Amino acid sequence: MSWRKRSMSTCATFWRVTGMDPMPWSECQDALRKLVQDPVRHRSKREGAMRPTLLLPSDLNAKDVLRKYVPVAALGKLDAGLPMDLLSELRPVTCIFVQLQLAAGTSSVHLSTVLKEASRVMLEILSPHKGHINKVLLCDKGCTFLCVLGLPGNKLPCESLHALQSALEIFNSCSTMLEERETMSVAVTRGTMFCGVTGHPLRHEYTVLGQKVNLAARMMVHYPGLVSCDAVTYAASRLPASYFKELPEREMKGLRQPGPVYQYVGVTEESIFGVGLTKKRSEYVPLLGRKQETDLFVSCLNAYRDSGQRNILAVEGTMGCGKSHLLAELASLGQDAGHRVVALELLEIDTRQPFSAIRMLMARALGLQDCESRGDRQRVLKTKLQGTIEESSYCLLNDIFGVKFPISDNVREMDETQRRLELHSTRVKVLEKTLTGDFGIFVIDNAHFIDPDSWFIMSPVLQKVSLFMVMSLAPGYEITESFRKAAADNATSQKITYLHLDKLKASVVMQKVCKDLGVVSIPRDLVRFLIRTSSGIPYYCEELLRCLRANDMLQFCTRRQSGKAKDNWESLITSAAEASSLAATWSSEARNDGRVCLLRPGVTLENTALPIPLKEIALTQLDRMQPLTRMVVKFAAIIGPVFTTQLLLHILPTGLRTHMNSSLDELVSDNILRWLKNTEVPEDVQDPTEGPATSSQVESSVQRPSPSTRTEEQQPGVLAFCVPLLQKAAYELWPGRQRVALRGKCAAFLEQHAHKCRSCGQGEFVAFHHFAVTSSQDGGSCRDPADGGDSCSWEALVLAGEELKQDAAEQQAFTEAETGVAERLLPEGEQTTELPDETDRQHNGTHWCECRAIVESVLVPLARHYVAMGDADRAFYYLLECAAAYLHVSNSYMALMKLNEADVLRKMKATAIACFEEATFFSLKGEVCWCMQRLQLAEKMMREALSLLRRNFPETFLGAFVKAQVEKLPCVAYVRRAACLLQKGRRMKRLAWLLQQSCCLSLLERLFSLEGTSSGRRFSRLAARMKANTDRALDSCWTAELPPRTDLGHRQMPAQTQTQVQMPL
């Protein structure tokens, strides 16, 4: 249906109807030109059917004029040439609703003046924090402004704090412009919102949408005359409770349980004395991983106590590295040594309050924060400052400490300059008194937030007084740089001890997690996830744990006592998870009866959404990039933490492909990405008979292309994110539909390489899988491995898989080496065995087995892509391929985990599973049980698989006798004739069924032969006869048209070993 309708005359009438076909731009320009030339003639008689069109200016500066009305966040992307559909994101932002409630009958002159002045004031307040006015709505009740902080390209740290402070400044400034009967209200909310383009293509609007926007609009109406905020903003600001007042709950239209609402009041008399250290030291467990720092503190403190050697211990570290926890530990150590500790924590808001730092430091040293009244504070000041300043100068302390000493005649007679000098002298004298007296150790957390006026006074005082002070600093601030230079200067280096706080080691992260959860062991997969995502930063680890617990993804139970476990699949999963857990050394004495942590069934840690605080930290770094570079990062994040340039080029839009090379070079130089190089054959996959990689092999490996030799087409290469947190944050920016579409492109590329390596025959890991599953084949998925991609893409994917596998192995080895945790075997009968070396290192003399790498870089991502896309059929298909591949490369634990994922997906599927895939599922279960020496469970799984494959195996002696007689009947000629009549597709499907039957019967034969009884031998002979008949049918079906079979891609049956044990990576 068209959205334009032409009349019989030369003039045209246009209607704008949402959701209909857009008008071509050339036709739209022609219509606008006619309307501008003769608006009366070309206007419809039905005036209500069309909104008046904005008259376009005809001069050459029209573009510059119109750019003023486009939001900055969208303008930067449009200037970079990005398509319109890439302007939208899902990101955490903070919105501020401002309502000016004007009196009835307000004149247009007053209205215009108020709105113009209010807009100017808001922009002046918001601009330093990269905030913008997104909407201005005018109605009979007044005017409403929607302001937004944190739009794409404009994310800054401390966003919630900036929003609250800006809201209060806007409220105070705009209130002075209103008349007596006019009021205003401001509401602030924070959360994940849609930031992007909405509306009809010819009426596009760049705005923010979401539940938090609706909440802010309701709060603005229900709490008039004040600045209100939601509970999320209150918590994210990290301000003391004295800055807020809790408001009564009120019902709001369209919102259920909006949560607590607070009034932001700003700085109060209670808050001018600051706060102590908010982090508290644990009474039971010492601070983990910081022994070197605490030893240094003790030695410096002893030198100060014995010889009076003054020292300033400056601890520098990035946000979240544990500075506050370390200072709390050092303060406790100082108190235990008998010293008085004066502790102070500064906030970002303190930097905008003149002299706030020295006021808080002096007040807490003098003990004013404990005084209940103004009179008490005056008595304390007189007592402790007696002899330090003259009595006539006490009145100068009124504005500093909130007291009311009478103004002396001497001060009253001073002019402004003399009073300013006298006030400065008084501050210096009081500060020297507090620092050089018997006030003990001074601890200042976040010392980089000292305001400039306070630092102007403190800097010379710290250089001449004898004191012991500990302070924490963050990089990127002037005060931090000044301390760093002073520590490097020979003249002042003996007075300042500068310490850089590193991230925690992997072993310490594991111990910290056990301590925070109150358990003695945690799953190995959880350790890997936390170490990789947190990068060893304690705050990141705490937020991730808080998110996992809030989403009920962890379960806690008492360690299972030794004994006979139930022989079922669920007990096997539980036993494997418990056996693969890591125990912290600090809690080793409680191993036998302590609680353990496990992952809930069906939980996939890789799909866990980032907590908003961590996402904002990553987005702050992401928004510093140029729009094109930021967009390349977003596309790379869809692929995963490791990606190939070929796959990235495949999913990039055409307009971005020419900028890919330069963007990748920029990201590598900024340490956002890193190139991977394959300089030699990995030791764990190199054939032992072969020597080191030759020079020709090294030169032919995947390396970073040289910028000077690269052409416009990207050479094969593999890159990895240096910070996994950034990759997850960039991925979550995509709206749902675009995320699914891009994952579909990735899956289409990877499916070309979803097969074994050349040395293993290049078949599927489940033989003829794609022929047996017709539904997936009809859907255009699960392609034939023979139609694989180019060799360069294969080599790059192998290198990417080696990186993923090596990263997991290094984390496991490092964690165990640091903690002293040896591999703990499963209980007897539950061992996880490896397959023979022949399946692990198949080679043809020149190639080593690359299947291990392909599992990690192709099959596992394919399963994750389809799970995220909601395509349960294809997800189940590739989960089976993953399990078969892990068995092929001797990793039965990961095969068990993938089958567990498939089991969860199988129970959630709305449609029935194909009979062949159901049988393959039970067959793979049986192979895993065989590897873990659960022989009875393996027999049960194989019987179930054969039943689904229509090859029932008898359970009784009578049934075995009858079945043996039937199997003796000659049927080979009939099978050969029947095979010739089948079409090729059905013949290949028949091959897949026969191969699965042969696999199951082979394992049953070995299972019964191990029993050592007469019945076991009888059933073993029957299984061998059934397998022989199946193999003859298989040969007949294969030779009906195809050449003699050499390698059908069939899985070799695992052999049991009692000594080799494969634990999870």
PDB file of N, CA, C and O in Angstrom, residues 96-103 114-115 117-119 121-122 125-126 141-147 164-188 216-217 219-228 263-264:
ATOM      1  N   ILE A  96      17.118  13.158  33.005  1.00  0.00           N
ATOM      2  CA  ILE A  96      16.652  14.192  33.937  1.00  0.00           C
ATOM      3  C   ILE A  96      15.418  14.851  33.322  1.00  0.00           C
ATOM      4  O   ILE A  96      15.491  15.435  32.235  1.00  0.00           O
ATOM      5  N   PHE A  97      14.288  14.731  34.000  1.00  0.00           N
ATOM      6  CA  PHE A  97      13.064  15.416  33.573  1.00  0.00           C
ATOM      7  C   PHE A  97      12.917  16.697  34.388  1.00  0.00           C
ATOM      8  O   PHE A  97      12.937  16.666  35.624  1.00  0.00           O
ATOM      9  N   VAL A  98      12.774  17.820  33.701  1.00  0.00           N
ATOM     10  CA  VAL A  98      12.592  19.121  34.339  1.00  0.00           C
ATOM     11  C   VAL A  98      11.255  19.682  33.894  1.00  0.00           C
ATOM     12  O   VAL A  98      10.996  19.795  32.687  1.00  0.00           O
ATOM     13  N   GLN A  99      10.410  20.028  34.861  1.00  0.00           N
ATOM     14  CA  GLN A  99       9.096  20.593  34.536  1.00  0.00           C
ATOM     15  C   GLN A  99       8.960  21.986  35.135  1.00  0.00           C
ATOM     16  O   GLN A  99       9.148  22.172  36.343  1.00  0.00           O
ATOM     17  N   LEU A 100       8.676  22.951  34.288  1.00  0.00           N
ATOM     18  CA  LEU A 100       8.382  24.318  34.712  1.00  0.00           C
ATOM     19  C   LEU A 100       6.871  24.486  34.705  1.00  0.00           C
ATOM     20  O   LEU A 100       6.255  24.528  33.632  1.00  0.00           O
ATOM     21  N   GLN A 101       6.279  24.542  35.880  1.00  0.00           N
ATOM     22  CA  GLN A 101       4.828  24.693  35.988  1.00  0.00           C
ATOM     23  C   GLN A 101       4.492  26.177  36.024  1.00  0.00           C
ATOM     24  O   GLN A 101       4.624  26.842  37.052  1.00  0.00           O
ATOM     25  N   LEU A 102       4.072  26.695  34.872  1.00  0.00           N
ATOM     26  CA  LEU A 102       3.803  28.113  34.726  1.00  0.00           C
ATOM     27  C   LEU A 102       2.380  28.432  35.150  1.00  0.00           C
ATOM     28  O   LEU A 102       1.474  27.591  35.077  1.00  0.00           O
ATOM     29  N   ALA A 103       2.201  29.661  35.591  1.00  0.00           N
ATOM     30  CA  ALA A 103       0.879  30.098  36.047  1.00  0.00           C
ATOM     31  C   ALA A 103      -0.061  30.245  34.864  1.00  0.00           C
ATOM     32  O   ALA A 103       0.361  30.471  33.724  1.00  0.00           O
ATOM     33  N   VAL A 114      11.320  32.980  29.796  1.00  0.00           N
ATOM     34  CA  VAL A 114      11.623  31.905  30.735  1.00  0.00           C
ATOM     35  C   VAL A 114      12.220  30.704  30.015  1.00  0.00           C
ATOM     36  O   VAL A 114      13.228  30.128  30.449  1.00  0.00           O
ATOM     37  N   LEU A 115      11.626  30.314  28.905  1.00  0.00           N
ATOM     38  CA  LEU A 115      12.109  29.134  28.187  1.00  0.00           C
ATOM     39  C   LEU A 115      13.506  29.354  27.617  1.00  0.00           C
ATOM     40  O   LEU A 115      14.363  28.457  27.657  1.00  0.00           O
ATOM     41  N   GLU A 117      15.838  31.453  28.722  1.00  0.00           N
ATOM     42  CA  GLU A 117      16.810  31.510  29.802  1.00  0.00           C
ATOM     43  C   GLU A 117      17.005  30.141  30.455  1.00  0.00           C
ATOM     44  O   GLU A 117      18.131  29.761  30.802  1.00  0.00           O
ATOM     45  N   ALA A 118      15.911  29.384  30.593  1.00  0.00           N
ATOM     46  CA  ALA A 118      16.028  28.039  31.177  1.00  0.00           C
ATOM     47  C   ALA A 118      16.872  27.128  30.294  1.00  0.00           C
ATOM     48  O   ALA A 118      17.716  26.367  30.788  1.00  0.00           O
ATOM     49  N   SER A 119      16.679  27.201  28.985  1.00  0.00           N
ATOM     50  CA  SER A 119      17.472  26.375  28.066  1.00  0.00           C
ATOM     51  C   SER A 119      18.951  26.741  28.150  1.00  0.00           C
ATOM     52  O   SER A 119      19.824  25.867  28.160  1.00  0.00           O
ATOM     53  N   VAL A 121      20.558  28.090  30.712  1.00  0.00           N
ATOM     54  CA  VAL A 121      21.104  27.657  32.001  1.00  0.00           C
ATOM     55  C   VAL A 121      21.343  26.148  32.006  1.00  0.00           C
ATOM     56  O   VAL A 121      22.387  25.665  32.469  1.00  0.00           O
ATOM     57  N   MET A 122      20.399  25.385  31.480  1.00  0.00           N
ATOM     58  CA  MET A 122      20.545  23.932  31.463  1.00  0.00           C
ATOM     59  C   MET A 122      21.748  23.501  30.633  1.00  0.00           C
ATOM     60  O   MET A 122      22.513  22.612  31.027  1.00  0.00           O
ATOM     61  N   ILE A 125      24.983  24.112  32.458  1.00  0.00           N
ATOM     62  CA  ILE A 125      25.224  23.174  33.558  1.00  0.00           C
ATOM     63  C   ILE A 125      25.543  21.783  33.041  1.00  0.00           C
ATOM     64  O   ILE A 125      26.404  21.079  33.575  1.00  0.00           O
ATOM     65  N   LEU A 126      24.877  21.355  31.961  1.00  0.00           N
ATOM     66  CA  LEU A 126      25.034  19.989  31.464  1.00  0.00           C
ATOM     67  C   LEU A 126      26.257  19.804  30.574  1.00  0.00           C
ATOM     68  O   LEU A 126      26.816  18.701  30.503  1.00  0.00           O
ATOM     69  N   LYS A 141      -0.034  22.820  30.808  1.00  0.00           N
ATOM     70  CA  LYS A 141       0.419  22.716  32.196  1.00  0.00           C
ATOM     71  C   LYS A 141       1.822  23.265  32.402  1.00  0.00           C
ATOM     72  O   LYS A 141       2.308  23.276  33.522  1.00  0.00           O
ATOM     73  N   GLY A 142       2.491  23.638  31.363  1.00  0.00           N
ATOM     74  CA  GLY A 142       3.835  24.174  31.501  1.00  0.00           C
ATOM     75  C   GLY A 142       4.759  23.623  30.440  1.00  0.00           C
ATOM     76  O   GLY A 142       4.319  23.177  29.374  1.00  0.00           O
ATOM     77  N   CYS A 143       6.020  23.615  30.751  1.00  0.00           N
ATOM     78  CA  CYS A 143       7.036  23.171  29.811  1.00  0.00           C
ATOM     79  C   CYS A 143       7.887  22.088  30.471  1.00  0.00           C
ATOM     80  O   CYS A 143       8.269  22.208  31.639  1.00  0.00           O
ATOM     81  N   THR A 144       8.183  21.039  29.709  1.00  0.00           N
ATOM     82  CA  THR A 144       8.965  19.913  30.203  1.00  0.00           C
ATOM     83  C   THR A 144      10.205  19.739  29.343  1.00  0.00           C
ATOM     84  O   THR A 144      10.115  19.740  28.111  1.00  0.00           O
ATOM     85  N   PHE A 145      11.347  19.569  30.000  1.00  0.00           N
ATOM     86  CA  PHE A 145      12.612  19.322  29.322  1.00  0.00           C
ATOM     87  C   PHE A 145      13.068  17.909  29.667  1.00  0.00           C
ATOM     88  O   PHE A 145      13.026  17.497  30.832  1.00  0.00           O
ATOM     89  N   LEU A 146      13.520  17.172  28.652  1.00  0.00           N
ATOM     90  CA  LEU A 146      14.140  15.871  28.865  1.00  0.00           C
ATOM     91  C   LEU A 146      15.631  16.012  28.574  1.00  0.00           C
ATOM     92  O   LEU A 146      16.029  16.245  27.428  1.00  0.00           O
ATOM     93  N   CYS A 147      16.439  15.876  29.617  1.00  0.00           N
ATOM     94  CA  CYS A 147      17.898  15.963  29.478  1.00  0.00           C
ATOM     95  C   CYS A 147      18.488  14.568  29.696  1.00  0.00           C
ATOM     96  O   CYS A 147      17.995  13.808  30.530  1.00  0.00           O
ATOM     97  N   LEU A 164      22.852  14.160  39.482  1.00  0.00           N
ATOM     98  CA  LEU A 164      22.213  14.716  40.672  1.00  0.00           C
ATOM     99  C   LEU A 164      22.662  16.147  40.934  1.00  0.00           C
ATOM    100  O   LEU A 164      21.841  17.020  41.249  1.00  0.00           O
ATOM    101  N   GLN A 165      23.956  16.397  40.810  1.00  0.00           N
ATOM    102  CA  GLN A 165      24.458  17.744  41.048  1.00  0.00           C
ATOM    103  C   GLN A 165      23.919  18.715  39.995  1.00  0.00           C
ATOM    104  O   GLN A 165      23.549  19.855  40.317  1.00  0.00           O
ATOM    105  N   SER A 166      23.864  18.265  38.737  1.00  0.00           N
ATOM    106  CA  SER A 166      23.317  19.119  37.680  1.00  0.00           C
ATOM    107  C   SER A 166      21.835  19.398  37.911  1.00  0.00           C
ATOM    108  O   SER A 166      21.360  20.520  37.693  1.00  0.00           O
ATOM    109  N   ALA A 167      21.088  18.369  38.348  1.00  0.00           N
ATOM    110  CA  ALA A 167      19.665  18.553  38.616  1.00  0.00           C
ATOM    111  C   ALA A 167      19.442  19.579  39.713  1.00  0.00           C
ATOM    112  O   ALA A 167      18.543  20.439  39.615  1.00  0.00           O
ATOM    113  N   LEU A 168      20.258  19.531  40.772  1.00  0.00           N
ATOM    114  CA  LEU A 168      20.105  20.497  41.859  1.00  0.00           C
ATOM    115  C   LEU A 168      20.474  21.908  41.402  1.00  0.00           C
ATOM    116  O   LEU A 168      19.794  22.885  41.760  1.00  0.00           O
ATOM    117  N   GLU A 169      21.529  22.028  40.590  1.00  0.00           N
ATOM    118  CA  GLU A 169      21.903  23.345  40.086  1.00  0.00           C
ATOM    119  C   GLU A 169      20.839  23.904  39.155  1.00  0.00           C
ATOM    120  O   GLU A 169      20.537  25.105  39.187  1.00  0.00           O
ATOM    121  N   ILE A 170      20.258  23.051  38.314  1.00  0.00           N
ATOM    122  CA  ILE A 170      19.173  23.498  37.441  1.00  0.00           C
ATOM    123  C   ILE A 170      17.974  23.941  38.264  1.00  0.00           C
ATOM    124  O   ILE A 170      17.331  24.973  37.980  1.00  0.00           O
ATOM    125  N   PHE A 171      17.665  23.182  39.307  1.00  0.00           N
ATOM    126  CA  PHE A 171      16.522  23.532  40.160  1.00  0.00           C
ATOM    127  C   PHE A 171      16.739  24.882  40.836  1.00  0.00           C
ATOM    128  O   PHE A 171      15.836  25.739  40.852  1.00  0.00           O
ATOM    129  N   ASN A 172      17.923  25.079  41.388  1.00  0.00           N
ATOM    130  CA  ASN A 172      18.191  26.342  42.079  1.00  0.00           C
ATOM    131  C   ASN A 172      18.242  27.523  41.117  1.00  0.00           C
ATOM    132  O   ASN A 172      17.760  28.618  41.437  1.00  0.00           O
ATOM    133  N   SER A 173      18.813  27.313  39.943  1.00  0.00           N
ATOM    134  CA  SER A 173      18.954  28.423  38.989  1.00  0.00           C
ATOM    135  C   SER A 173      17.624  28.799  38.354  1.00  0.00           C
ATOM    136  O   SER A 173      17.298  29.987  38.220  1.00  0.00           O
ATOM    137  N   CYS A 174      16.855  27.811  37.946  1.00  0.00           N
ATOM    138  CA  CYS A 174      15.590  28.094  37.269  1.00  0.00           C
ATOM    139  C   CYS A 174      14.511  28.564  38.230  1.00  0.00           C
ATOM    140  O   CYS A 174      13.562  29.254  37.814  1.00  0.00           O
ATOM    141  N   SER A 175      14.616  28.184  39.506  1.00  0.00           N
ATOM    142  CA  SER A 175      13.593  28.631  40.467  1.00  0.00           C
ATOM    143  C   SER A 175      13.601  30.137  40.624  1.00  0.00           C
ATOM    144  O   SER A 175      12.549  30.751  40.898  1.00  0.00           O
ATOM    145  N   THR A 176      14.756  30.768  40.452  1.00  0.00           N
ATOM    146  CA  THR A 176      14.828  32.228  40.593  1.00  0.00           C
ATOM    147  C   THR A 176      14.149  32.954  39.445  1.00  0.00           C
ATOM    148  O   THR A 176      13.810  34.132  39.576  1.00  0.00           O
ATOM    149  N   MET A 177      13.918  32.287  38.327  1.00  0.00           N
ATOM    150  CA  MET A 177      13.287  32.927  37.179  1.00  0.00           C
ATOM    151  C   MET A 177      11.771  32.870  37.235  1.00  0.00           C
ATOM    152  O   MET A 177      11.092  33.569  36.486  1.00  0.00           O
ATOM    153  N   LEU A 178      11.211  32.015  38.085  1.00  0.00           N
ATOM    154  CA  LEU A 178       9.771  31.822  38.113  1.00  0.00           C
ATOM    155  C   LEU A 178       9.099  32.827  39.034  1.00  0.00           C
ATOM    156  O   LEU A 178       9.698  33.324  40.002  1.00  0.00           O
ATOM    157  N   GLU A 179       7.854  33.109  38.730  1.00  0.00           N
ATOM    158  CA  GLU A 179       7.073  34.017  39.553  1.00  0.00           C
ATOM    159  C   GLU A 179       6.551  33.297  40.785  1.00  0.00           C
ATOM    160  O   GLU A 179       6.772  32.093  40.962  1.00  0.00           O
ATOM    161  N   GLU A 180       5.816  34.022  41.620  1.00  0.00           N
ATOM    162  CA  GLU A 180       5.423  33.479  42.913  1.00  0.00           C
ATOM    163  C   GLU A 180       4.507  32.275  42.783  1.00  0.00           C
ATOM    164  O   GLU A 180       4.593  31.333  43.555  1.00  0.00           O
ATOM    165  N   ARG A 181       3.614  32.274  41.798  1.00  0.00           N
ATOM    166  CA  ARG A 181       2.659  31.175  41.646  1.00  0.00           C
ATOM    167  C   ARG A 181       3.197  30.034  40.798  1.00  0.00           C
ATOM    168  O   ARG A 181       2.497  29.071  40.543  1.00  0.00           O
ATOM    169  N   GLU A 182       4.414  30.138  40.362  1.00  0.00           N
ATOM    170  CA  GLU A 182       4.995  29.127  39.482  1.00  0.00           C
ATOM    171  C   GLU A 182       6.007  28.277  40.259  1.00  0.00           C
ATOM    172  O   GLU A 182       6.725  28.791  41.123  1.00  0.00           O
ATOM    173  N   THR A 183       6.018  26.994  39.949  1.00  0.00           N
ATOM    174  CA  THR A 183       6.943  26.059  40.612  1.00  0.00           C
ATOM    175  C   THR A 183       7.629  25.205  39.553  1.00  0.00           C
ATOM    176  O   THR A 183       7.272  25.233  38.376  1.00  0.00           O
ATOM    177  N   MET A 184       8.587  24.423  40.018  1.00  0.00           N
ATOM    178  CA  MET A 184       9.270  23.488  39.130  1.00  0.00           C
ATOM    179  C   MET A 184       9.644  22.235  39.904  1.00  0.00           C
ATOM    180  O   MET A 184       9.724  22.245  41.147  1.00  0.00           O
ATOM    181  N   SER A 185       9.858  21.170  39.181  1.00  0.00           N
ATOM    182  CA  SER A 185      10.257  19.903  39.781  1.00  0.00           C
ATOM    183  C   SER A 185      11.220  19.214  38.834  1.00  0.00           C
ATOM    184  O   SER A 185      11.156  19.371  37.620  1.00  0.00           O
ATOM    185  N   VAL A 186      12.123  18.418  39.444  1.00  0.00           N
ATOM    186  CA  VAL A 186      13.157  17.708  38.683  1.00  0.00           C
ATOM    187  C   VAL A 186      13.189  16.265  39.166  1.00  0.00           C
ATOM    188  O   VAL A 186      13.137  16.012  40.373  1.00  0.00           O
ATOM    189  N   ALA A 187      13.274  15.320  38.219  1.00  0.00           N
ATOM    190  CA  ALA A 187      13.359  13.897  38.549  1.00  0.00           C
ATOM    191  C   ALA A 187      14.527  13.280  37.790  1.00  0.00           C
ATOM    192  O   ALA A 187      14.735  13.576  36.612  1.00  0.00           O
ATOM    193  N   VAL A 188      15.272  12.407  38.483  1.00  0.00           N
ATOM    194  CA  VAL A 188      16.463  11.779  37.905  1.00  0.00           C
ATOM    195  C   VAL A 188      16.328  10.266  38.045  1.00  0.00           C
ATOM    196  O   VAL A 188      16.055   9.762  39.138  1.00  0.00           O
ATOM    197  N   ALA A 216      10.827   8.474  35.421  1.00  0.00           N
ATOM    198  CA  ALA A 216      11.228   9.860  35.669  1.00  0.00           C
ATOM    199  C   ALA A 216      10.084  10.824  35.393  1.00  0.00           C
ATOM    200  O   ALA A 216       9.882  11.798  36.131  1.00  0.00           O
ATOM    201  N   ALA A 217       9.321  10.562  34.333  1.00  0.00           N
ATOM    202  CA  ALA A 217       8.189  11.433  34.015  1.00  0.00           C
ATOM    203  C   ALA A 217       7.136  11.377  35.121  1.00  0.00           C
ATOM    204  O   ALA A 217       6.547  12.413  35.488  1.00  0.00           O
ATOM    205  N   MET A 219       7.656  10.525  38.360  1.00  0.00           N
ATOM    206  CA  MET A 219       8.209  11.134  39.566  1.00  0.00           C
ATOM    207  C   MET A 219       8.165  12.650  39.489  1.00  0.00           C
ATOM    208  O   MET A 219       7.925  13.332  40.497  1.00  0.00           O
ATOM    209  N   MET A 220       8.412  13.195  38.325  1.00  0.00           N
ATOM    210  CA  MET A 220       8.377  14.651  38.149  1.00  0.00           C
ATOM    211  C   MET A 220       6.998  15.205  38.493  1.00  0.00           C
ATOM    212  O   MET A 220       6.879  16.304  39.056  1.00  0.00           O
ATOM    213  N   VAL A 221       5.959  14.443  38.193  1.00  0.00           N
ATOM    214  CA  VAL A 221       4.591  14.911  38.437  1.00  0.00           C
ATOM    215  C   VAL A 221       4.174  14.674  39.889  1.00  0.00           C
ATOM    216  O   VAL A 221       3.547  15.533  40.522  1.00  0.00           O
ATOM    217  N   HIS A 222       4.534  13.513  40.443  1.00  0.00           N
ATOM    218  CA  HIS A 222       4.054  13.138  41.780  1.00  0.00           C
ATOM    219  C   HIS A 222       4.876  13.732  42.910  1.00  0.00           C
ATOM    220  O   HIS A 222       4.451  13.685  44.073  1.00  0.00           O
ATOM    221  N   TYR A 223       6.061  14.266  42.610  1.00  0.00           N
ATOM    222  CA  TYR A 223       6.886  14.887  43.654  1.00  0.00           C
ATOM    223  C   TYR A 223       7.273  16.299  43.195  1.00  0.00           C
ATOM    224  O   TYR A 223       8.420  16.558  42.832  1.00  0.00           O
ATOM    225  N   PRO A 224       6.310  17.234  43.203  1.00  0.00           N
ATOM    226  CA  PRO A 224       6.594  18.592  42.703  1.00  0.00           C
ATOM    227  C   PRO A 224       7.408  19.407  43.713  1.00  0.00           C
ATOM    228  O   PRO A 224       7.413  19.137  44.914  1.00  0.00           O
ATOM    229  N   GLY A 225       8.106  20.389  43.178  1.00  0.00           N
ATOM    230  CA  GLY A 225       8.804  21.341  44.024  1.00  0.00           C
ATOM    231  C   GLY A 225      10.096  20.845  44.627  1.00  0.00           C
ATOM    232  O   GLY A 225      10.613  21.465  45.573  1.00  0.00           O
ATOM    233  N   LEU A 226      10.675  19.760  44.119  1.00  0.00           N
ATOM    234  CA  LEU A 226      11.927  19.251  44.673  1.00  0.00           C
ATOM    235  C   LEU A 226      12.663  18.435  43.607  1.00  0.00           C
ATOM    236  O   LEU A 226      12.155  18.194  42.513  1.00  0.00           O
ATOM    237  N   VAL A 227      13.876  17.998  43.972  1.00  0.00           N
ATOM    238  CA  VAL A 227      14.689  17.139  43.099  1.00  0.00           C
ATOM    239  C   VAL A 227      14.590  15.720  43.637  1.00  0.00           C
ATOM    240  O   VAL A 227      15.050  15.431  44.744  1.00  0.00           O
ATOM    241  N   SER A 228      13.993  14.819  42.860  1.00  0.00           N
ATOM    242  CA  SER A 228      13.794  13.432  43.280  1.00  0.00           C
ATOM    243  C   SER A 228      14.638  12.513  42.411  1.00  0.00           C
ATOM    244  O   SER A 228      15.009  12.854  41.278  1.00  0.00           O
ATOM    245  N   GLN A 263      14.715  12.272  47.853  1.00  0.00           N
ATOM    246  CA  GLN A 263      14.953  13.675  47.510  1.00  0.00           C
ATOM    247  C   GLN A 263      16.437  13.967  47.672  1.00  0.00           C
ATOM    248  O   GLN A 263      17.032  13.653  48.706  1.00  0.00           O
ATOM    249  N   TYR A 264      17.023  14.555  46.646  1.00  0.00           N
ATOM    250  CA  TYR A 264      18.427  14.940  46.715  1.00  0.00           C
ATOM    251  C   TYR A 264      18.497  16.364  47.256  1.00  0.00           C
ATOM    252  O   TYR A 264      18.000  17.302  46.632  1.00  0.00           O
TER     253      TYR A 264
END
